[in-house]
Amino acid sequence: ETLSRMNSFRDLIATPVPRVVQLAGGEPEGLHVVKYGGGDEFRAAVSLLHLQIASQAGRPCIGGALRSRIVDAARAAITLAHESETAEMLEFKGATARADDVMWESATWDLQFLVSTPVAGVEDGSTRANLFHHGWLFRDAVSSGVSGISRWPLIGVLEPAGCIGEDPGDGDRLGTEPSAPLDGRLARMDQHVHLVDAYAGGTRDDYVALLLESVPGMTMEDALAIAAAEDSAGGDYHLGADMARVLIDRHAAGRAAVVCVDTADAAHPRVLITILLIVDDDNATSVANIVRTVLPTSIESSASFADVLTAVHQAAPDLRNLAPPDWLAALLDLTAARPGMAASDGGTARSGLPSGHDGSAGSRGSAVNESAVSRSLVLPAPKASGSDAMPAAAAGAAPASVVPAPPAVPARPVSPPFEMGIPVIAAAVAVAAAAIGAFILLRR
């Protein structure tokens, strides 16, 4: 039976998940496990293997039961929000659409497979991590140079096991609101980016003049030094916020299906399902060494998901026990992956389940705009700025040479300062105020 399951996975094609170079030098167009606490307090896990999974026809083969479960959870979360939150808050979150307004039959469904280390540079055992989806949410926005954008997607963790646990919160008034649900529910989580304007909307000369006029005792030399420091931050995107939290024990393996539902466009919702496997520090290098033999390394390359999964299971027996073929097969629609077994709607993948949530056609039809196999490149772990810069090997993860480096991208390097989620409309003013305030404290 196990062998039969593994052979079924051969009809699934795996291609590397691309990255968004404008975001921290290369955030993936998918899930990234990080630890983010505001400001420069940012540490990243190493994505040992991050693949887009689709059938040979380019359709994500997501089982009808899983689709139904996600649609039901999303509808319940949207309904609860409309019952418990003010109209102003719903407007702020971009969540004014009601459950019946979301056109699930027009949804785009993406399926990814991520093998990740725990968060790098953390010495203790169980630690908080954040489930960031910025590259998937904002790829098009940042490519067009948008100054700032915020989304509140519905995020949840299905069927967690092993090292992945629920974050208890900080004991403040927010409670567990920033924590990703692990009980089958979905909840809205702030995910935003904003472009830093080093001179608060003016020119460099204006900024220097503002410093000279606003700060007692400011000299031209000091003003020019502050302006020079701001130069390095201008044009960078800052990411936030400290939400979508889970706990991860870095000394154990774990598995889950992480769900992110973007309903910002209710007529065309988007769903990303990530099969997440966490490998403990002790096995990270062996996993990286083995999976590289089957890892697609360029935009044109691909591999059989069966070969990828076999390699992962050989490298980490704990992952084989936590994520056996039967568990994965229950999440997927393996029959639709086989050539000649396309859905009955003329070749499109099965819908967002408007009628009974079983994949059959409903009153709005059954066609779904499934995403094609994504463009490809392999993701290295991004580096944080300042004292949080941490090479992968320092955290017990695989050396950088183990994972093939991505092709050179003709884009300006982007330093990745991260800060707490603040309203993007105030970001530019905050930069100038912070610089002036820091100078005053230093003079004192």
Tab-separated table of C-alpha atoms in Angstrom:
chain	number	residue	atom	x	y	z
A	1	GLU	CA	0.000	0.000	0.000
A	2	THR	CA	2.819	2.412	0.860
A	3	LEU	CA	4.598	1.617	-2.399
A	4	SER	CA	1.368	2.226	-4.287
A	5	ARG	CA	1.013	5.614	-2.611
A	6	MET	CA	4.554	6.595	-3.517
A	7	ASN	CA	4.017	5.586	-7.129
A	8	SER	CA	0.914	7.785	-7.226
A	9	PHE	CA	3.064	10.770	-6.306
A	10	ARG	CA	5.042	10.245	-9.520
A	11	ASP	CA	2.221	11.957	-11.397
A	12	LEU	CA	2.906	15.141	-9.439
A	13	ILE	CA	5.533	17.570	-10.731
A	14	ALA	CA	7.698	19.651	-8.371
A	15	THR	CA	9.310	22.952	-9.411
A	16	PRO	CA	11.166	25.433	-7.174
A	17	VAL	CA	9.210	28.337	-5.720
A	18	PRO	CA	10.467	31.687	-7.074
A	19	ARG	CA	11.414	34.632	-4.907
A	20	VAL	CA	10.643	38.356	-4.850
A	21	VAL	CA	13.955	40.200	-4.863
A	22	GLN	CA	12.372	43.520	-3.844
A	23	LEU	CA	11.427	42.025	-0.469
A	24	ALA	CA	14.433	41.537	1.809
A	25	GLY	CA	16.544	40.491	-1.141
A	26	GLY	CA	14.424	37.436	-1.858
A	27	GLU	CA	11.282	36.517	0.079
A	28	PRO	CA	9.678	33.392	-1.409
A	29	GLU	CA	6.398	33.536	-3.296
A	30	GLY	CA	5.010	31.383	-0.556
A	31	LEU	CA	5.407	30.622	3.141
A	32	HIS	CA	8.529	31.692	5.024
A	33	VAL	CA	9.090	30.678	8.650
A	34	VAL	CA	10.689	33.584	10.523
A	35	LYS	CA	10.952	35.058	14.014
A	36	TYR	CA	9.968	38.704	13.998
A	37	GLY	CA	9.707	40.957	17.006
A	38	GLY	CA	9.712	44.445	15.536
A	39	GLY	CA	12.519	46.727	14.455
A	40	ASP	CA	15.630	44.773	13.498
A	41	GLU	CA	14.643	41.781	15.615
A	42	PHE	CA	14.298	39.374	12.721
A	43	ARG	CA	15.645	35.885	12.235
A	44	ALA	CA	14.887	33.561	9.349
A	45	ALA	CA	14.614	29.822	9.078
A	46	VAL	CA	16.435	28.129	6.205
A	47	SER	CA	14.176	26.781	3.466
A	48	LEU	CA	15.994	23.550	2.598
A	49	LEU	CA	13.426	22.642	-0.036
A	50	HIS	CA	10.572	24.827	-1.311
A	51	LEU	CA	8.584	23.494	-4.250
A	52	GLN	CA	5.417	24.214	-6.163
A	53	ILE	CA	3.445	20.978	-6.607
A	54	ALA	CA	1.107	20.452	-9.548
A	55	SER	CA	-0.149	17.760	-11.890
A	56	GLN	CA	1.427	17.180	-15.260
A	57	ALA	CA	-1.256	19.496	-16.651
A	58	GLY	CA	-0.157	22.258	-14.267
A	59	ARG	CA	-3.053	21.974	-11.782
A	60	PRO	CA	-2.523	21.789	-8.014
A	61	CYS	CA	-4.027	18.445	-7.019
A	62	ILE	CA	-5.760	19.407	-3.785
A	63	GLY	CA	-8.282	16.912	-2.469
A	64	GLY	CA	-11.957	17.829	-2.352
A	65	ALA	CA	-12.148	17.157	1.381
A	66	LEU	CA	-9.327	19.623	2.068
A	67	ARG	CA	-10.883	22.265	-0.187
A	68	SER	CA	-14.198	21.822	1.586
A	69	ARG	CA	-12.549	22.129	4.979
A	70	ILE	CA	-10.800	25.363	4.014
A	71	VAL	CA	-13.862	26.952	2.428
A	72	ASP	CA	-15.982	26.113	5.481
A	73	ALA	CA	-13.352	27.519	7.850
A	74	ALA	CA	-13.019	30.693	5.788
A	75	ARG	CA	-16.779	31.240	5.680
A	76	ALA	CA	-17.010	30.721	9.448
A	77	ALA	CA	-14.185	33.205	10.111
A	78	ILE	CA	-15.721	35.836	7.841
A	79	THR	CA	-19.147	35.425	9.431
A	80	LEU	CA	-17.716	35.682	12.952
A	81	ALA	CA	-15.825	38.851	12.047
A	82	HIS	CA	-18.960	40.538	10.742
A	83	GLU	CA	-20.753	39.633	13.961
A	84	SER	CA	-18.022	40.785	16.349
A	85	GLU	CA	-16.070	43.624	14.679
A	86	THR	CA	-17.008	47.189	13.839
A	87	ALA	CA	-17.558	48.365	10.285
A	88	GLU	CA	-14.501	50.616	10.661
A	89	MET	CA	-12.274	47.699	11.646
A	90	LEU	CA	-13.558	45.568	8.771
A	91	GLU	CA	-12.847	48.439	6.408
A	92	PHE	CA	-9.338	48.842	7.850
A	93	LYS	CA	-8.629	45.152	7.276
A	94	GLY	CA	-10.090	45.169	3.774
A	95	ALA	CA	-12.548	42.539	4.950
A	96	THR	CA	-15.934	44.083	4.194
A	97	ALA	CA	-17.031	41.235	1.918
A	98	ARG	CA	-19.444	38.836	3.604
A	99	ALA	CA	-19.142	35.067	3.393
A	100	ASP	CA	-21.705	34.793	0.597
A	101	ASP	CA	-19.893	37.490	-1.402
A	102	VAL	CA	-16.706	35.471	-1.827
A	103	MET	CA	-16.726	33.659	-5.188
A	104	TRP	CA	-15.046	30.408	-4.224
A	105	GLU	CA	-15.714	28.888	-7.642
A	106	SER	CA	-13.373	31.546	-9.100
A	107	ALA	CA	-10.627	30.890	-6.560
A	108	THR	CA	-6.999	30.249	-7.439
A	109	TRP	CA	-5.525	27.341	-5.466
A	110	ASP	CA	-1.773	26.918	-5.005
A	111	LEU	CA	-0.044	23.916	-3.424
A	112	GLN	CA	3.520	24.067	-2.106
A	113	PHE	CA	5.869	21.755	-0.221
A	114	LEU	CA	8.331	23.312	2.229
A	115	VAL	CA	11.061	21.589	4.235
A	116	SER	CA	12.422	24.144	6.681
A	117	THR	CA	14.795	24.345	9.590
A	118	PRO	CA	13.684	25.985	12.829
A	119	VAL	CA	14.365	29.697	13.141
A	120	ALA	CA	18.074	30.458	12.961
A	121	GLY	CA	20.107	31.972	15.787
A	122	VAL	CA	17.846	30.985	18.679
A	123	GLU	CA	19.623	29.216	21.510
A	124	ASP	CA	16.709	28.005	23.590
A	125	GLY	CA	14.393	25.138	22.743
A	126	SER	CA	10.804	26.065	21.972
A	127	THR	CA	10.578	29.473	20.371
A	128	ARG	CA	8.028	31.710	18.718
A	129	ALA	CA	7.947	31.840	14.939
A	130	ASN	CA	5.851	33.816	12.451
A	131	LEU	CA	4.294	32.436	9.279
A	132	PHE	CA	5.068	35.127	6.685
A	133	HIS	CA	3.415	35.049	3.243
A	134	HIS	CA	4.554	38.455	1.966
A	135	GLY	CA	6.117	37.251	-1.288
A	136	TRP	CA	2.954	35.390	-2.260
A	137	LEU	CA	0.656	38.240	-1.254
A	138	PHE	CA	2.590	41.228	-2.588
A	139	ARG	CA	4.712	40.048	-5.521
A	140	ASP	CA	2.861	42.122	-8.113
A	141	ALA	CA	2.484	45.148	-5.831
A	142	VAL	CA	6.155	45.526	-4.980
A	143	SER	CA	7.226	44.791	-8.543
A	144	SER	CA	5.224	47.849	-9.587
A	145	GLY	CA	6.874	49.970	-6.873
A	146	VAL	CA	3.841	50.505	-4.624
A	147	SER	CA	4.682	52.685	-1.617
A	148	GLY	CA	2.789	50.524	0.857
A	149	ILE	CA	0.127	47.850	1.024
A	150	SER	CA	-1.511	45.847	3.783
A	151	ARG	CA	-3.534	42.638	3.722
A	152	TRP	CA	-5.254	40.662	6.433
A	153	PRO	CA	-5.426	37.148	4.972
A	154	LEU	CA	-7.063	34.266	6.795
A	155	ILE	CA	-4.288	32.042	8.161
A	156	GLY	CA	-4.466	28.752	10.008
A	157	VAL	CA	-2.488	25.576	10.704
A	158	LEU	CA	-4.170	22.262	9.972
A	159	GLU	CA	-3.150	18.912	11.460
A	160	PRO	CA	0.010	20.046	13.270
A	161	ALA	CA	2.194	17.346	14.811
A	162	GLY	CA	5.602	17.080	16.391
A	163	CYS	CA	7.437	20.317	17.130
A	164	ILE	CA	4.714	22.768	16.033
A	165	GLY	CA	2.588	24.115	18.875
A	166	GLU	CA	0.197	26.925	19.689
A	167	ASP	CA	1.589	30.289	20.738
A	168	PRO	CA	0.032	31.343	24.085
A	169	GLY	CA	0.392	35.080	23.519
A	170	ASP	CA	2.103	37.653	25.710
A	171	GLY	CA	-0.501	37.901	28.444
A	172	ASP	CA	-1.585	41.344	27.233
A	173	ARG	CA	-4.941	42.628	26.025
A	174	LEU	CA	-4.375	41.017	22.614
A	175	GLY	CA	-4.413	37.561	24.147
A	176	THR	CA	-3.962	34.949	21.442
A	177	GLU	CA	-5.281	37.200	18.666
A	178	PRO	CA	-1.837	37.368	16.961
A	179	SER	CA	-1.472	33.568	17.167
A	180	ALA	CA	-2.261	31.326	14.212
A	181	PRO	CA	-5.099	28.899	15.082
A	182	LEU	CA	-4.096	25.237	15.233
A	183	ASP	CA	-7.572	23.799	15.724
A	184	GLY	CA	-8.946	23.960	12.186
A	185	ARG	CA	-10.040	27.601	12.329
A	186	LEU	CA	-8.719	30.451	10.214
A	187	ALA	CA	-8.126	33.973	11.521
A	188	ARG	CA	-7.124	37.272	9.941
A	189	MET	CA	-3.469	38.175	10.406
A	190	ASP	CA	-1.748	41.431	9.449
A	191	GLN	CA	0.796	41.036	6.649
A	192	HIS	CA	2.054	44.341	5.213
A	193	VAL	CA	4.918	46.029	3.410
A	194	HIS	CA	5.812	49.689	2.988
A	195	LEU	CA	8.503	51.481	1.084
A	196	VAL	CA	10.807	53.637	3.201
A	197	ASP	CA	11.184	57.265	2.142
A	198	ALA	CA	14.437	58.404	3.718
A	199	TYR	CA	13.597	62.114	3.493
A	200	ALA	CA	9.969	62.131	4.640
A	201	GLY	CA	8.646	63.093	1.239
A	202	GLY	CA	11.166	65.864	0.539
A	203	THR	CA	14.661	66.166	-0.865
A	204	ARG	CA	17.944	65.499	0.898
A	205	ASP	CA	18.539	69.244	1.286
A	206	ASP	CA	15.058	69.668	2.760
A	207	TYR	CA	15.778	66.917	5.260
A	208	VAL	CA	19.078	68.485	6.316
A	209	ALA	CA	17.342	71.856	6.717
A	210	LEU	CA	14.622	70.207	8.830
A	211	LEU	CA	17.235	68.713	11.154
A	212	LEU	CA	19.043	72.055	11.534
A	213	GLU	CA	15.817	73.893	12.331
A	214	SER	CA	14.197	71.277	14.561
A	215	VAL	CA	17.028	69.994	16.750
A	216	PRO	CA	18.706	72.470	19.130
A	217	GLY	CA	22.475	72.423	18.761
A	218	MET	CA	22.406	70.465	15.522
A	219	THR	CA	25.466	71.179	13.403
A	220	MET	CA	25.734	70.882	9.658
A	221	GLU	CA	28.240	68.065	10.083
A	222	ASP	CA	25.832	66.104	12.291
A	223	ALA	CA	22.878	66.787	9.992
A	224	LEU	CA	24.782	65.540	6.967
A	225	ALA	CA	25.841	62.415	8.884
A	226	ILE	CA	22.227	61.636	9.807
A	227	ALA	CA	21.106	62.199	6.223
A	228	ALA	CA	23.828	59.869	4.990
A	229	ALA	CA	22.612	57.179	7.381
A	230	GLU	CA	19.073	57.595	6.037
A	231	ASP	CA	20.338	57.179	2.484
A	232	SER	CA	20.934	53.478	3.058
A	233	ALA	CA	17.336	52.875	4.148
A	234	GLY	CA	15.640	54.745	1.330
A	235	GLY	CA	13.927	52.487	-1.182
A	236	ASP	CA	13.824	49.436	1.081
A	237	TYR	CA	10.608	47.632	1.903
A	238	HIS	CA	9.847	47.014	5.557
A	239	LEU	CA	7.736	43.958	6.424
A	240	GLY	CA	5.388	43.254	9.317
A	241	ALA	CA	3.751	42.389	11.554
A	242	ASP	CA	4.330	40.171	14.597
A	243	MET	CA	1.302	37.982	13.917
A	244	ALA	CA	0.536	34.484	12.582
A	245	ARG	CA	2.575	33.122	15.488
A	246	VAL	CA	3.316	29.493	16.348
A	247	LEU	CA	5.779	27.796	18.685
A	248	ILE	CA	8.470	25.548	17.208
A	249	ASP	CA	10.742	23.256	19.210
A	250	ARG	CA	14.070	23.428	17.389
A	251	HIS	CA	15.172	20.055	18.786
A	252	ALA	CA	12.366	18.034	17.195
A	253	ALA	CA	10.753	17.495	13.794
A	254	GLY	CA	7.223	18.562	12.897
A	255	ARG	CA	4.604	18.743	10.201
A	256	ALA	CA	1.479	20.728	9.327
A	257	ALA	CA	-0.608	22.015	6.454
A	258	VAL	CA	-0.442	25.822	6.610
A	259	VAL	CA	-3.298	27.673	4.915
A	260	CYS	CA	-3.361	31.292	3.734
A	261	VAL	CA	-6.569	32.648	2.159
A	262	ASP	CA	-6.513	36.065	0.491
A	263	THR	CA	-10.027	37.483	0.046
A	264	ALA	CA	-8.984	41.060	-0.745
A	265	ASP	CA	-10.598	40.514	-4.146
A	266	ALA	CA	-13.772	38.674	-3.203
A	267	ALA	CA	-14.529	37.939	-6.851
A	268	HIS	CA	-11.181	36.137	-7.243
A	269	PRO	CA	-9.986	34.788	-3.870
A	270	ARG	CA	-6.611	33.077	-3.636
A	271	VAL	CA	-5.680	30.085	-1.485
A	272	LEU	CA	-2.176	28.847	-0.705
A	273	ILE	CA	-1.741	25.475	1.006
A	274	THR	CA	1.781	24.688	2.189
A	275	ILE	CA	2.720	21.210	3.325
A	276	LEU	CA	5.274	22.251	5.940
A	277	LEU	CA	7.873	19.857	7.326
A	278	ILE	CA	10.235	21.112	10.033
A	279	VAL	CA	13.538	19.252	10.349
A	280	ASP	CA	15.483	19.556	13.591
A	281	ASP	CA	18.965	21.081	13.653
A	282	ASP	CA	20.744	17.737	13.951
A	283	ASN	CA	19.321	16.455	10.647
A	284	ALA	CA	19.265	19.686	8.606
A	285	THR	CA	22.585	19.105	6.854
A	286	SER	CA	21.836	15.492	5.948
A	287	VAL	CA	18.450	16.481	4.526
A	288	ALA	CA	20.013	19.204	2.395
A	289	ASN	CA	22.740	16.861	1.125
A	290	ILE	CA	20.287	14.167	0.088
A	291	VAL	CA	17.494	16.230	-1.405
A	292	ARG	CA	19.880	18.203	-3.619
A	293	THR	CA	20.257	15.089	-5.762
A	294	VAL	CA	16.618	15.438	-6.878
A	295	LEU	CA	16.165	19.176	-6.409
A	296	PRO	CA	15.110	21.189	-9.476
A	297	THR	CA	17.659	23.956	-9.884
A	298	SER	CA	16.433	26.228	-12.677
A	299	ILE	CA	13.329	27.740	-14.151
A	300	GLU	CA	13.087	24.967	-16.743
A	301	SER	CA	13.745	22.035	-14.420
A	302	SER	CA	11.363	19.875	-12.456
A	303	ALA	CA	11.287	16.594	-10.568
A	304	SER	CA	8.831	13.913	-9.643
A	305	PHE	CA	7.320	14.646	-6.244
A	306	ALA	CA	7.718	10.939	-5.451
A	307	ASP	CA	11.494	11.228	-5.833
A	308	VAL	CA	11.589	14.366	-3.706
A	309	LEU	CA	9.495	12.814	-0.952
A	310	THR	CA	11.535	9.603	-0.985
A	311	ALA	CA	14.730	11.615	-0.562
A	312	VAL	CA	13.308	13.590	2.345
A	313	HIS	CA	12.084	10.438	4.080
A	314	GLN	CA	15.478	8.769	3.650
A	315	ALA	CA	17.259	11.775	5.107
A	316	ALA	CA	14.990	12.260	8.111
A	317	PRO	CA	13.196	9.188	9.502
A	318	ASP	CA	11.300	11.443	11.913
A	319	LEU	CA	9.705	13.200	8.955
A	320	ARG	CA	8.814	9.858	7.406
A	321	ASN	CA	6.943	8.955	10.588
A	322	LEU	CA	5.263	12.360	10.932
A	323	ALA	CA	4.343	12.802	7.269
A	324	PRO	CA	3.889	9.311	5.806
A	325	PRO	CA	2.539	8.824	2.283
A	326	ASP	CA	-0.953	8.089	3.574
A	327	TRP	CA	-1.145	11.443	5.379
A	328	LEU	CA	-0.059	13.324	2.291
A	329	ALA	CA	-2.326	11.318	-0.002
A	330	ALA	CA	-5.321	12.210	2.168
A	331	LEU	CA	-4.662	15.902	1.476
A	332	LEU	CA	-4.265	15.490	-2.273
A	333	ASP	CA	-6.295	14.373	-5.269
A	334	LEU	CA	-3.926	11.881	-6.822
A	335	THR	CA	-6.376	10.615	-9.452
A	336	ALA	CA	-6.624	14.074	-10.988
A	337	ALA	CA	-2.839	14.139	-11.246
A	338	ARG	CA	-2.700	11.269	-13.680
A	339	PRO	CA	-2.659	11.882	-17.431
A	340	GLY	CA	-6.097	11.445	-18.904
A	341	MET	CA	-7.787	11.917	-15.520
A	342	ALA	CA	-8.590	15.632	-15.757
A	343	ALA	CA	-11.733	16.925	-14.120
A	344	SER	CA	-14.946	16.711	-16.115
A	345	ASP	CA	-15.215	20.456	-16.687
A	346	GLY	CA	-13.134	20.373	-19.861
A	347	GLY	CA	-9.660	20.324	-18.388
A	348	THR	CA	-9.859	22.888	-15.594
A	349	ALA	CA	-9.269	21.730	-12.071
A	350	ARG	CA	-12.168	21.195	-9.767
A	351	SER	CA	-13.808	24.205	-8.280
A	352	GLY	CA	-14.021	25.975	-4.989
A	353	LEU	CA	-16.912	23.678	-4.121
A	354	PRO	CA	-19.981	25.946	-4.313
A	355	SER	CA	-22.315	22.942	-4.291
A	356	GLY	CA	-21.801	20.538	-1.428
A	357	HIS	CA	-18.066	21.279	-1.403
A	358	ASP	CA	-17.356	18.039	-3.217
A	359	GLY	CA	-16.016	19.359	-6.474
A	360	SER	CA	-19.291	19.047	-8.373
A	361	ALA	CA	-20.773	21.970	-10.282
A	362	GLY	CA	-22.967	24.402	-8.399
A	363	SER	CA	-25.192	27.288	-9.367
A	364	ARG	CA	-22.208	29.435	-10.325
A	365	GLY	CA	-20.449	26.727	-12.363
A	366	SER	CA	-17.438	24.595	-11.624
A	367	ALA	CA	-14.494	26.128	-13.465
A	368	VAL	CA	-11.594	27.314	-11.375
A	369	ASN	CA	-8.750	29.580	-12.391
A	370	GLU	CA	-5.991	27.249	-11.244
A	371	SER	CA	-2.481	28.665	-11.288
A	372	ALA	CA	0.021	27.067	-13.640
A	373	VAL	CA	3.335	25.670	-12.523
A	374	SER	CA	5.278	28.606	-11.132
A	375	ARG	CA	8.485	30.099	-12.386
A	376	SER	CA	11.445	28.548	-10.635
A	377	LEU	CA	14.423	29.345	-8.540
A	378	VAL	CA	15.892	28.061	-5.315
A	379	LEU	CA	15.696	30.164	-2.210
A	380	PRO	CA	18.605	30.784	0.116
A	381	ALA	CA	17.888	32.063	3.613
A	382	PRO	CA	17.694	35.871	3.656
A	383	LYS	CA	20.054	37.732	5.962
A	384	ALA	CA	18.829	40.159	8.568
A	385	SER	CA	20.511	43.483	9.028
A	386	GLY	CA	22.510	44.616	12.041
A	387	SER	CA	23.310	42.229	14.857
A	388	ASP	CA	20.653	39.796	13.685
A	389	ALA	CA	22.555	38.783	10.568
A	390	MET	CA	23.042	35.052	11.080
A	391	PRO	CA	24.613	32.616	8.624
A	392	ALA	CA	22.693	29.386	8.262
A	393	ALA	CA	25.496	27.201	9.547
A	394	ALA	CA	25.622	29.170	12.801
A	395	ALA	CA	22.212	27.830	13.749
A	396	GLY	CA	23.082	24.245	12.970
A	397	ALA	CA	21.398	24.403	9.570
A	398	ALA	CA	22.829	23.328	6.265
A	399	PRO	CA	25.816	25.253	4.937
A	400	ALA	CA	24.935	27.689	2.204
A	401	SER	CA	26.896	25.648	-0.315
A	402	VAL	CA	24.564	22.706	0.117
A	403	VAL	CA	21.603	24.489	-1.459
A	404	PRO	CA	22.193	25.647	-5.054
A	405	ALA	CA	22.480	29.405	-5.314
A	406	PRO	CA	19.790	31.255	-7.292
A	407	PRO	CA	20.642	32.772	-10.649
A	408	ALA	CA	21.935	36.329	-10.569
A	409	VAL	CA	19.090	38.829	-10.691
A	410	PRO	CA	19.737	42.270	-12.192
A	411	ALA	CA	18.323	44.188	-9.289
A	412	ARG	CA	19.710	46.466	-6.605
A	413	PRO	CA	20.474	44.635	-3.348
A	414	VAL	CA	17.811	45.301	-0.775
A	415	SER	CA	18.708	45.383	2.892
A	416	PRO	CA	15.976	43.817	4.987
A	417	PRO	CA	15.178	45.930	8.027
A	418	PHE	CA	11.941	44.779	9.540
A	419	GLU	CA	9.719	46.720	11.831
A	420	MET	CA	6.542	46.378	13.816
A	421	GLY	CA	3.280	46.703	11.947
A	422	ILE	CA	2.436	50.399	11.800
A	423	PRO	CA	-0.042	52.098	9.511
A	424	VAL	CA	1.708	52.492	6.212
A	425	ILE	CA	0.366	56.008	5.755
A	426	ALA	CA	2.521	57.191	8.655
A	427	ALA	CA	5.694	55.354	7.672
A	428	ALA	CA	7.514	58.239	5.986
A	429	VAL	CA	6.885	60.657	8.833
A	430	ALA	CA	7.976	58.040	11.363
A	431	VAL	CA	11.393	57.697	9.727
A	432	ALA	CA	12.211	61.375	10.123
A	433	ALA	CA	10.836	61.538	13.657
A	434	ALA	CA	12.861	58.504	14.717
A	435	ALA	CA	16.084	60.003	13.368
A	436	ILE	CA	15.550	63.309	15.161
A	437	GLY	CA	14.570	61.587	18.399
A	438	ALA	CA	17.621	59.340	18.298
A	439	PHE	CA	19.907	62.336	17.797
A	440	ILE	CA	18.385	64.187	20.755
A	441	LEU	CA	18.932	61.170	23.011
A	442	LEU	CA	22.509	60.846	21.864
A	443	ARG	CA	23.222	64.549	22.539
A	444	ARG	CA	21.862	64.150	26.035
